[in-house]
Amino acid sequence: MTVLVIQHEALVPPGLLTRTPLDLCVARPDRGEALPARREEVDALDALVVLGGTMSANDDAEYPWLPATRRLIAQAADAGVPTLLLCLGHQLGAVALGGTVERNPRGPLWGVEPVGLTDAGREDELLRHLPPDAPVVHWNGDVVTGVPHGATVLARDRRGDVQAARYAPRVWGLQCHPEADAEIVSGWGASETAPEDRERATRTVEAVRVAEHDLAEAWMPVLDAFAALVEAPRR
C-alpha cells in the first residue's frame, strides 16, 4: 500500500504513526521532492497524511510547496483517498477546502490539554475510540477560524477552538498532535530561542514526559482505526 506522508521539517516526523501497520512513504517537499499532481497519481494513493510544521498555512512565498500540498489535499478529498491532516496539515486542509486560518486571538496553545468530543465526534469512525476528555499534545499559534462548508466539527479544546474536524467523508483534520511523543516534543523545545517560548516549551516537554504513556494509550486506537480504514476496500 502507498501511504504518502508529507513531512515539512526534520523536527516534525510521523512519530506514533510508525507504530501502526501502515507502510509509510515519506515525502519531503522542503527538500525539493515532488508531490503527486496528476489525478491518476492521486487515485493511486492508498492514503495521505500531512504532518505539522512551524510555518503558517498561507506562507506560500517562503515555503513554495504549500500550494501544491493544498491542491493535493483537495484532490485527495475529491478522490475519496483516506486522509489524515495533523496541525499544519489540518490548517492546510481547511484552506484547501474553503475554510480560513488565522493567528489565534487567544494566543498560542502549548501543553498537554484535554479535548472534548462533540456529539458527532463521539460517533465518528476514528474519534469514537477516544476516552472522555482525552489528553493530547498542543503546540500551535494558528487556528482554524472557519471550517469549510459541509465540514463537521468533531472536537474542541477548553477554549472552544476546533481541534478536530471531518472535512470530507474520508478526510480528517486534527489541530493537536496525536503523533507526538516525548522525544519529538523535546526537539521542538530545544529549537525555541525566545525566553518566554523557552519557558513555555520546558513546561510542555515535562508534561509530555509525564503523560507519555497516557497519551499513547488514548490516541493509538485512533491511529490504528485510521490504519484499518486504509486497509479496508475503498468504498
Backbone as CSV, one residue per row, in Angstrom:
resi,resn,N_x,N_y,N_z,CA_x,CA_y,CA_z,C_x,C_y,C_z
1,MET,0.847,-1.195,0.000,0.000,0.000,0.000,0.880,1.242,0.000
2,THR,0.416,2.277,-0.688,1.156,3.527,-0.757,0.485,4.553,0.147
3,VAL,1.063,4.768,1.322,0.578,5.776,2.255,1.580,6.926,2.220
4,LEU,1.222,7.983,1.522,2.129,9.111,1.356,2.038,10.018,2.575
5,VAL,3.190,10.292,3.195,3.276,11.185,4.340,4.071,12.413,3.924
6,ILE,3.454,13.572,4.003,4.148,14.814,3.690,4.724,15.386,4.972
7,GLN,6.053,15.434,5.028,6.763,15.954,6.185,7.424,17.265,5.789
8,HIS,7.121,18.327,6.507,7.575,19.662,6.139,8.915,20.048,6.746
9,GLU,9.288,19.392,7.850,10.505,19.746,8.565,11.076,18.514,9.253
10,ALA,12.390,18.540,9.485,13.034,17.392,10.131,12.492,17.145,11.524
11,LEU,12.114,18.210,12.241,11.691,18.074,13.634,10.239,17.613,13.800
12,VAL,9.524,17.420,12.695,8.111,17.018,12.796,7.883,15.746,11.980
13,PRO,8.385,14.604,12.479,8.260,13.326,11.785,6.938,12.628,12.105
14,PRO,6.702,11.446,11.518,5.428,10.737,11.729,5.188,10.239,13.143
15,GLY,6.230,10.072,13.933,6.047,9.712,15.337,5.277,8.419,15.532
16,LEU,4.199,8.504,16.321,3.445,7.295,16.677,2.789,6.627,15.477
17,LEU,2.677,7.324,14.363,2.132,6.683,13.162,2.990,5.513,12.713
18,THR,4.271,5.538,13.070,5.137,4.422,12.689,4.820,3.154,13.483
19,ARG,4.017,3.267,14.532,3.620,2.080,15.312,2.387,1.386,14.727
20,THR,1.747,1.997,13.748,0.593,1.372,13.102,1.079,0.385,12.047
21,PRO,0.183,-0.441,11.513,0.592,-1.385,10.451,0.872,-0.720,9.112
22,LEU,0.646,0.572,8.988,0.787,1.243,7.697,2.244,1.292,7.243
23,ASP,2.434,1.114,5.937,3.749,1.255,5.316,3.867,2.702,4.818
24,LEU,4.592,3.517,5.554,4.638,4.948,5.284,5.729,5.283,4.274
25,CYS,5.360,6.097,3.289,6.315,6.607,2.307,6.408,8.110,2.522
26,VAL,7.501,8.582,3.105,7.639,9.986,3.492,8.180,10.812,2.334
27,ALA,7.491,11.902,2.018,7.943,12.865,1.017,8.353,14.145,1.725
28,ARG,9.470,14.717,1.316,9.997,15.939,1.912,10.008,17.062,0.868
29,PRO,8.882,17.724,0.653,8.874,18.836,-0.314,9.793,19.973,0.092
30,ASP,10.097,20.102,1.394,11.040,21.131,1.831,12.440,20.873,1.293
31,ARG,12.702,19.638,0.863,13.997,19.283,0.272,13.902,19.161,-1.244
32,GLY,12.806,19.646,-1.800,12.660,19.650,-3.249,11.998,18.426,-3.833
33,GLU,11.514,17.510,-3.000,10.859,16.318,-3.524,9.468,16.666,-4.049
34,ALA,9.152,16.154,-5.223,7.885,16.469,-5.881,6.727,15.724,-5.221
35,LEU,5.558,16.342,-5.282,4.336,15.732,-4.773,3.459,15.286,-5.937
36,PRO,2.624,14.286,-5.736,1.698,13.887,-6.802,0.843,15.075,-7.236
37,ALA,0.651,15.207,-8.526,-0.129,16.331,-9.049,-1.207,15.878,-10.027
38,ARG,-0.934,14.810,-10.787,-1.918,14.338,-11.762,-2.973,13.484,-11.077
39,ARG,-4.184,13.516,-11.614,-5.290,12.794,-10.986,-4.985,11.311,-10.856
40,GLU,-4.327,10.715,-11.863,-4.040,9.286,-11.774,-3.045,8.987,-10.659
41,GLU,-2.142,9.924,-10.361,-1.201,9.742,-9.253,-1.934,9.784,-7.916
42,VAL,-2.884,10.704,-7.804,-3.647,10.818,-6.560,-4.534,9.591,-6.376
43,ASP,-5.180,9.149,-7.449,-6.039,7.969,-7.366,-5.257,6.729,-6.932
44,ALA,-3.962,6.694,-7.253,-3.141,5.531,-6.925,-2.746,5.480,-5.445
45,LEU,-2.950,6.566,-4.728,-2.598,6.584,-3.309,-3.597,5.759,-2.504
46,ASP,-3.093,5.001,-1.554,-3.978,4.305,-0.622,-4.367,5.208,0.535
47,ALA,-3.516,6.188,0.858,-3.836,7.148,1.913,-2.866,8.313,1.822
48,LEU,-3.264,9.405,2.459,-2.437,10.608,2.533,-2.409,11.083,3.977
49,VAL,-1.212,11.419,4.452,-1.036,12.021,5.768,-0.214,13.288,5.586
50,VAL,-0.677,14.398,6.151,0.075,15.654,6.088,0.384,16.082,7.519
51,LEU,1.671,16.212,7.815,2.133,16.498,9.170,2.196,17.998,9.447
52,GLY,2.674,18.340,10.641,2.747,19.726,11.074,4.045,20.410,10.665
53,GLY,4.185,21.650,11.121,5.380,22.428,10.834,5.270,23.807,11.441
54,THR,6.382,24.525,11.467,6.397,25.843,12.088,5.827,26.936,11.196
55,MET,5.681,26.666,9.910,5.132,27.663,9.001,3.626,27.792,9.164
56,SER,3.064,28.849,8.574,1.612,29.023,8.561,1.050,28.503,7.241
57,ALA,-0.228,28.219,7.224,-0.850,27.560,6.070,-0.843,28.415,4.816
58,ASN,-0.658,29.721,4.955,-0.679,30.620,3.801,0.687,31.241,3.506
59,ASP,1.761,30.680,4.075,3.110,31.220,3.875,3.717,30.740,2.555
60,ASP,3.003,30.983,1.460,3.415,30.435,0.170,4.728,31.023,-0.338
61,ALA,4.968,32.307,-0.092,6.173,32.940,-0.622,7.436,32.338,-0.035
62,GLU,7.407,32.041,1.243,8.584,31.498,1.911,8.680,29.985,1.784
63,TYR,7.537,29.318,1.633,7.502,27.853,1.562,6.725,27.472,0.300
64,PRO,7.387,27.454,-0.853,6.685,27.380,-2.146,5.984,26.059,-2.433
65,TRP,6.181,25.035,-1.582,5.475,23.771,-1.815,4.076,23.750,-1.189
66,LEU,3.731,24.763,-0.414,2.430,24.734,0.259,1.250,24.743,-0.715
67,PRO,1.268,25.549,-1.801,0.138,25.466,-2.737,-0.053,24.071,-3.320
68,ALA,1.063,23.397,-3.649,0.946,22.037,-4.184,0.366,21.090,-3.137
69,THR,0.725,21.309,-1.882,0.179,20.470,-0.810,-1.321,20.696,-0.660
70,ARG,-1.740,21.943,-0.709,-3.180,22.224,-0.611,-3.936,21.609,-1.783
71,ARG,-3.369,21.717,-2.992,-4.034,21.107,-4.153,-4.135,19.603,-3.987
72,LEU,-3.080,18.991,-3.474,-3.102,17.548,-3.276,-4.177,17.147,-2.275
73,ILE,-4.320,17.901,-1.198,-5.361,17.606,-0.208,-6.741,17.691,-0.848
74,ALA,-6.958,18.744,-1.637,-8.260,18.902,-2.296,-8.521,17.759,-3.274
75,GLN,-7.489,17.346,-4.012,-7.651,16.230,-4.949,-7.925,14.927,-4.206
76,ALA,-7.231,14.723,-3.098,-7.445,13.505,-2.317,-8.862,13.457,-1.762
77,ALA,-9.353,14.593,-1.286,-10.730,14.645,-0.785,-11.712,14.298,-1.888
78,ASP,-11.481,14.839,-3.077,-12.388,14.589,-4.208,-12.336,13.128,-4.654
79,ALA,-11.150,12.518,-4.529,-10.976,11.143,-4.980,-11.360,10.116,-3.921
80,GLY,-11.676,10.565,-2.710,-12.036,9.636,-1.653,-10.853,8.920,-1.043
81,VAL,-9.661,9.511,-1.145,-8.468,8.912,-0.544,-8.501,9.141,0.966
82,PRO,-8.373,8.114,1.791,-8.323,8.330,3.244,-7.185,9.284,3.595
83,THR,-7.507,10.340,4.319,-6.551,11.416,4.556,-6.590,11.831,6.015
84,LEU,-5.400,11.942,6.608,-5.262,12.394,7.985,-4.348,13.611,7.993
85,LEU,-4.848,14.723,8.527,-4.162,16.016,8.494,-3.886,16.452,9.924
86,LEU,-2.616,16.688,10.248,-2.228,16.970,11.626,-1.629,18.364,11.743
87,CYS,-2.175,19.167,12.648,-1.705,20.516,12.970,-1.632,21.383,11.711
88,LEU,-0.422,21.682,11.200,-0.342,22.443,9.957,-1.144,21.762,8.853
89,GLY,-1.082,20.428,8.792,-1.867,19.709,7.784,-3.349,20.004,7.911
90,HIS,-3.848,20.028,9.134,-5.247,20.371,9.414,-5.573,21.769,8.900
91,GLN,-4.659,22.711,9.102,-4.874,24.080,8.651,-4.806,24.174,7.128
92,LEU,-3.845,23.454,6.520,-3.764,23.435,5.060,-5.033,22.844,4.455
93,GLY,-5.569,21.797,5.101,-6.804,21.207,4.612,-7.969,22.171,4.685
94,ALA,-8.041,22.928,5.778,-9.122,23.907,5.905,-9.054,24.929,4.781
95,VAL,-7.871,25.468,4.529,-7.713,26.469,3.469,-7.993,25.847,2.101
96,ALA,-7.476,24.645,1.863,-7.646,23.982,0.570,-9.111,23.768,0.220
97,LEU,-9.932,23.553,1.240,-11.334,23.202,1.001,-12.286,24.364,1.269
98,GLY,-11.732,25.570,1.449,-12.586,26.753,1.529,-12.742,27.369,2.893
99,GLY,-12.002,26.900,3.898,-12.087,27.476,5.234,-11.053,28.570,5.447
100,THR,-10.913,29.019,6.686,-9.984,30.100,7.000,-9.100,29.714,8.192
101,VAL,-7.855,30.219,8.161,-6.879,30.006,9.225,-6.273,31.353,9.590
102,GLU,-6.154,31.617,10.894,-5.602,32.878,11.366,-4.769,32.637,12.619
103,ARG,-3.979,33.656,13.007,-3.339,33.602,14.314,-4.419,33.535,15.375
104,ASN,-4.214,32.683,16.360,-5.234,32.519,17.379,-5.329,33.782,18.233
105,PRO,-6.488,34.443,18.241,-6.610,35.666,19.035,-6.464,35.427,20.535
106,ARG,-6.617,34.186,20.964,-6.441,33.853,22.377,-4.999,33.488,22.711
107,GLY,-4.127,33.557,21.713,-2.727,33.240,21.931,-2.415,31.785,21.663
108,PRO,-1.122,31.439,21.647,-0.719,30.059,21.375,-1.254,29.093,22.430
109,LEU,-1.401,27.842,22.013,-1.787,26.786,22.948,-0.692,25.731,22.915
110,TRP,0.081,25.665,24.004,1.131,24.671,24.153,0.869,23.894,25.438
111,GLY,1.105,22.612,25.397,0.957,21.824,26.610,0.212,20.534,26.358
112,VAL,-0.084,19.833,27.431,-0.927,18.643,27.390,-2.274,19.043,27.954
113,GLU,-3.259,19.103,27.087,-4.599,19.551,27.466,-5.632,18.579,26.911
114,PRO,-6.774,18.449,27.557,-7.811,17.559,27.033,-8.559,18.176,25.864
115,VAL,-9.132,17.328,25.045,-10.079,17.766,24.026,-11.423,17.120,24.338
116,GLY,-12.468,17.858,24.036,-13.814,17.357,24.270,-14.512,17.049,22.963
117,LEU,-15.034,15.850,22.818,-15.714,15.454,21.590,-17.096,16.084,21.511
118,THR,-17.489,16.459,20.304,-18.860,16.852,20.044,-19.709,15.584,19.921
119,ASP,-21.027,15.758,19.775,-21.880,14.585,19.559,-21.444,13.828,18.312
120,ALA,-21.093,14.574,17.255,-20.628,13.927,16.025,-19.311,13.210,16.261
121,GLY,-18.437,13.795,17.075,-17.157,13.168,17.367,-17.308,11.846,18.096
122,ARG,-18.290,11.771,18.981,-18.489,10.526,19.735,-18.982,9.395,18.847
123,GLU,-19.481,9.725,17.655,-19.931,8.694,16.728,-18.996,8.544,15.524
124,ASP,-17.936,9.333,15.486,-17.048,9.338,14.337,-16.268,8.030,14.237
125,GLU,-15.976,7.628,13.011,-15.289,6.357,12.741,-13.926,6.278,13.423
126,LEU,-13.249,7.411,13.572,-11.937,7.428,14.213,-12.019,7.869,15.671
127,LEU,-12.621,9.018,15.920,-12.534,9.625,17.246,-13.418,8.957,18.283
128,ARG,-14.336,8.112,17.876,-15.154,7.406,18.869,-14.309,6.487,19.753
129,HIS,-13.083,6.215,19.344,-12.196,5.362,20.129,-11.521,6.110,21.274
130,LEU,-11.672,7.434,21.327,-11.051,8.223,22.389,-11.817,8.098,23.698
131,PRO,-11.101,8.117,24.822,-11.783,8.213,26.116,-12.291,9.642,26.317
132,PRO,-13.219,9.859,27.241,-13.696,11.227,27.505,-12.544,12.137,27.926
133,ASP,-12.582,13.383,27.418,-11.569,14.392,27.764,-10.156,13.835,27.591
134,ALA,-9.905,13.246,26.455,-8.602,12.635,26.197,-7.498,13.690,26.186
135,PRO,-6.389,13.435,26.892,-5.268,14.373,26.840,-4.559,14.265,25.495
136,VAL,-3.953,15.364,25.056,-3.217,15.350,23.799,-2.227,16.507,23.809
137,VAL,-1.212,16.400,22.974,-0.194,17.441,22.879,-0.696,18.583,21.997
138,HIS,-0.522,19.798,22.499,-0.834,21.004,21.727,0.441,21.834,21.583
139,TRP,0.670,22.346,20.366,1.834,23.208,20.143,1.518,24.025,18.899
140,ASN,0.724,25.065,19.042,0.309,25.825,17.862,0.011,27.274,18.201
141,GLY,0.150,28.117,17.195,-0.206,29.524,17.322,-1.328,29.931,16.397
142,ASP,-1.487,29.198,15.284,-2.586,29.445,14.352,-3.751,28.522,14.690
143,VAL,-4.906,28.857,14.137,-6.094,28.059,14.414,-7.060,28.191,13.241
144,VAL,-7.843,27.168,13.011,-8.906,27.230,12.007,-10.050,28.054,12.585
145,THR,-10.274,29.220,12.012,-11.347,30.095,12.487,-12.638,29.920,11.704
146,GLY,-12.562,29.253,10.580,-13.758,28.961,9.797,-13.586,27.635,9.087
147,VAL,-14.394,26.637,9.457,-14.277,25.338,8.792,-14.926,25.417,7.415
148,PRO,-14.474,24.610,6.478,-15.073,24.625,5.145,-16.561,24.266,5.177
149,HIS,-17.281,24.722,4.172,-18.707,24.377,4.057,-18.859,22.858,3.984
150,GLY,-19.750,22.332,4.778,-20.005,20.901,4.788,-19.154,20.113,5.754
151,ALA,-18.152,20.759,6.375,-17.302,20.064,7.348,-18.069,19.827,8.651
152,THR,-17.632,18.840,9.400,-18.254,18.502,10.677,-17.219,18.642,11.786
153,VAL,-17.493,19.493,12.760,-16.583,19.657,13.894,-16.742,18.458,14.828
154,LEU,-15.611,17.836,15.158,-15.623,16.612,15.955,-15.115,16.815,17.379
155,ALA,-14.284,17.831,17.596,-13.725,18.059,18.934,-13.294,19.513,19.067
156,ARG,-13.361,20.007,20.302,-12.896,21.351,20.623,-12.039,21.279,21.879
157,ASP,-11.197,22.308,22.063,-10.410,22.377,23.290,-11.164,23.183,24.336
158,ARG,-10.529,23.389,25.473,-11.204,24.077,26.588,-11.541,25.524,26.267
159,ARG,-10.853,26.112,25.247,-11.126,27.487,24.865,-12.195,27.585,23.786
160,GLY,-12.624,26.446,23.282,-13.662,26.420,22.258,-13.145,26.322,20.845
161,ASP,-11.825,26.309,20.657,-11.270,26.230,19.311,-11.428,24.827,18.736
162,VAL,-11.563,24.766,17.419,-11.720,23.485,16.740,-10.426,22.679,16.860
163,GLN,-10.522,21.481,17.377,-9.378,20.587,17.488,-9.466,19.394,16.549
164,ALA,-10.632,19.110,16.045,-10.782,18.023,15.079,-12.003,18.295,14.223
165,ALA,-11.873,17.971,12.950,-12.994,18.137,12.023,-12.899,17.070,10.941
166,ARG,-14.043,16.650,10.459,-14.092,15.784,9.276,-14.446,16.693,8.105
167,TYR,-13.480,16.905,7.227,-13.630,17.852,6.127,-14.382,17.256,4.937
168,ALA,-14.282,15.955,4.792,-14.945,15.209,3.726,-15.171,13.813,4.282
169,PRO,-15.945,12.963,3.597,-16.244,11.656,4.179,-15.029,10.858,4.620
170,ARG,-13.861,11.056,3.978,-12.672,10.278,4.337,-11.474,11.181,4.629
171,VAL,-11.741,12.412,5.032,-10.677,13.372,5.326,-10.865,13.929,6.731
172,TRP,-9.862,13.698,7.593,-9.901,14.177,8.976,-8.776,15.171,9.231
173,GLY,-9.088,16.249,9.918,-8.089,17.208,10.339,-8.042,17.297,11.852
174,LEU,-6.830,17.244,12.432,-6.639,17.361,13.870,-5.662,18.503,14.133
175,GLN,-6.092,19.514,14.870,-5.209,20.616,15.213,-4.123,20.181,16.194
176,CYS,-4.427,19.227,17.032,-3.499,18.745,18.057,-2.486,17.773,17.441
177,HIS,-1.646,17.201,18.288,-0.549,16.341,17.834,-0.658,14.942,18.443
178,PRO,-1.565,14.095,17.950,-1.657,12.738,18.486,-0.435,11.887,18.174
179,GLU,0.354,12.305,17.187,1.527,11.528,16.762,2.772,11.825,17.588
180,ALA,2.742,12.876,18.415,3.960,13.360,19.070,4.247,12.605,20.366
181,ASP,5.498,12.180,20.528,5.952,11.584,21.779,6.941,12.533,22.449
182,ALA,7.497,12.109,23.568,8.379,12.994,24.328,9.641,13.347,23.558
183,GLU,10.178,12.410,22.798,11.389,12.698,22.031,11.139,13.791,20.991
184,ILE,10.018,13.695,20.286,9.693,14.700,19.279,9.491,16.066,19.927
185,VAL,8.715,16.112,20.979,8.421,17.384,21.633,9.689,17.996,22.238
186,SER,10.589,17.168,22.714,11.863,17.677,23.218,12.637,18.400,22.122
187,GLY,12.573,17.878,20.905,13.218,18.544,19.778,12.604,19.896,19.493
188,TRP,11.272,19.977,19.601,10.621,21.278,19.403,11.075,22.267,20.477
189,GLY,11.128,21.800,21.715,11.522,22.679,22.801,12.931,23.203,22.633
190,ALA,13.837,22.338,22.186,15.232,22.738,22.023,15.409,23.770,20.918
191,SER,14.454,23.851,20.000,14.571,24.789,18.880,14.071,26.190,19.221
192,GLU,13.411,26.345,20.364,12.874,27.654,20.739,13.994,28.541,21.300
193,THR,13.970,29.813,20.918,15.026,30.739,21.338,14.518,31.890,22.196
194,ALA,13.285,32.345,21.986,12.756,33.455,22.784,12.574,33.010,24.231
195,PRO,12.952,33.845,25.205,12.871,33.434,26.623,11.488,32.959,27.035
196,GLU,10.436,33.691,26.636,9.094,33.284,27.051,8.692,31.965,26.402
197,ASP,9.150,31.734,25.163,8.842,30.478,24.487,9.627,29.320,25.094
198,ARG,10.861,29.571,25.483,11.657,28.508,26.088,11.056,28.055,27.416
199,GLU,10.550,29.000,28.183,9.918,28.645,29.454,8.659,27.813,29.215
200,ARG,7.858,28.244,28.265,6.632,27.508,27.945,6.965,26.137,27.370
201,ALA,8.012,26.080,26.541,8.424,24.809,25.953,8.914,23.839,27.020
202,THR,9.674,24.337,27.990,10.174,23.475,29.067,9.020,22.831,29.823
203,ARG,8.005,23.624,30.131,6.835,23.088,30.834,6.128,22.031,29.992
204,THR,6.013,22.299,28.699,5.307,21.372,27.819,6.073,20.058,27.685
205,VAL,7.393,20.146,27.495,8.198,18.932,27.355,8.073,18.060,28.607
206,GLU,8.123,18.666,29.769,7.997,17.896,31.006,6.605,17.279,31.127
207,ALA,5.587,18.029,30.737,4.218,17.498,30.799,4.057,16.299,29.877
208,VAL,4.676,16.350,28.703,4.579,15.228,27.766,5.322,14.020,28.314
209,ARG,6.477,14.243,28.915,7.212,13.117,29.507,6.383,12.417,30.584
210,VAL,5.728,13.203,31.418,4.928,12.631,32.499,3.726,11.867,31.942
211,ALA,3.126,12.405,30.873,1.872,11.850,30.355,2.073,10.922,29.163
212,GLU,3.309,10.609,28.809,3.575,9.907,27.548,2.790,8.602,27.425
213,HIS,2.751,7.806,28.483,2.008,6.544,28.416,0.520,6.800,28.183
214,ASP,-0.068,7.740,28.910,-1.491,8.040,28.777,-1.817,8.593,27.394
215,LEU,-0.909,9.399,26.854,-1.123,9.961,25.514,-1.202,8.851,24.472
216,ALA,-0.237,7.937,24.528,-0.242,6.841,23.562,-1.447,5.932,23.751
217,GLU,-1.800,5.677,24.999,-2.947,4.805,25.283,-4.243,5.408,24.741
218,ALA,-4.357,6.740,24.803,-5.562,7.414,24.320,-5.625,7.459,22.801
219,TRP,-4.478,7.713,22.143,-4.503,8.050,20.721,-4.092,6.925,19.787
220,MET,-3.378,5.912,20.255,-3.041,4.814,19.351,-4.289,4.134,18.789
221,PRO,-5.375,3.952,19.568,-6.580,3.369,18.952,-7.136,4.208,17.808
222,VAL,-6.990,5.523,17.884,-7.451,6.390,16.796,-6.570,6.192,15.564
223,LEU,-5.250,6.183,15.775,-4.336,5.976,14.655,-4.502,4.582,14.063
224,ASP,-4.734,3.598,14.905,-4.974,2.238,14.404,-6.295,2.169,13.631
225,ALA,-7.287,2.926,14.058,-8.558,2.955,13.333,-8.365,3.561,11.947
226,PHE,-7.509,4.582,11.852,-7.204,5.142,10.538,-6.502,4.090,9.680
227,ALA,-5.558,3.349,10.275,-4.875,2.289,9.531,-5.865,1.233,9.030
228,ALA,-6.821,0.852,9.869,-7.813,-0.136,9.461,-8.677,0.386,8.322
229,LEU,-9.009,1.676,8.368,-9.769,2.294,7.280,-8.996,2.224,5.974
230,VAL,-7.695,2.509,6.050,-6.845,2.480,4.854,-6.784,1.075,4.275
231,GLU,-6.685,0.093,5.146,-6.518,-1.291,4.687,-7.825,-1.897,4.170
232,ALA,-8.964,-1.295,4.515,-10.258,-1.806,4.036,-10.451,-1.417,2.564
233,PRO,-11.235,-2.188,1.828,-11.504,-1.834,0.435,-12.137,-0.450,0.349
234,ARG,-11.686,0.351,-0.608,-12.219,1.692,-0.762,-13.648,1.632,-1.266
235,ARG,-14.523,2.352,-0.564,-15.932,2.327,-0.959,-16.178,3.237,-2.162
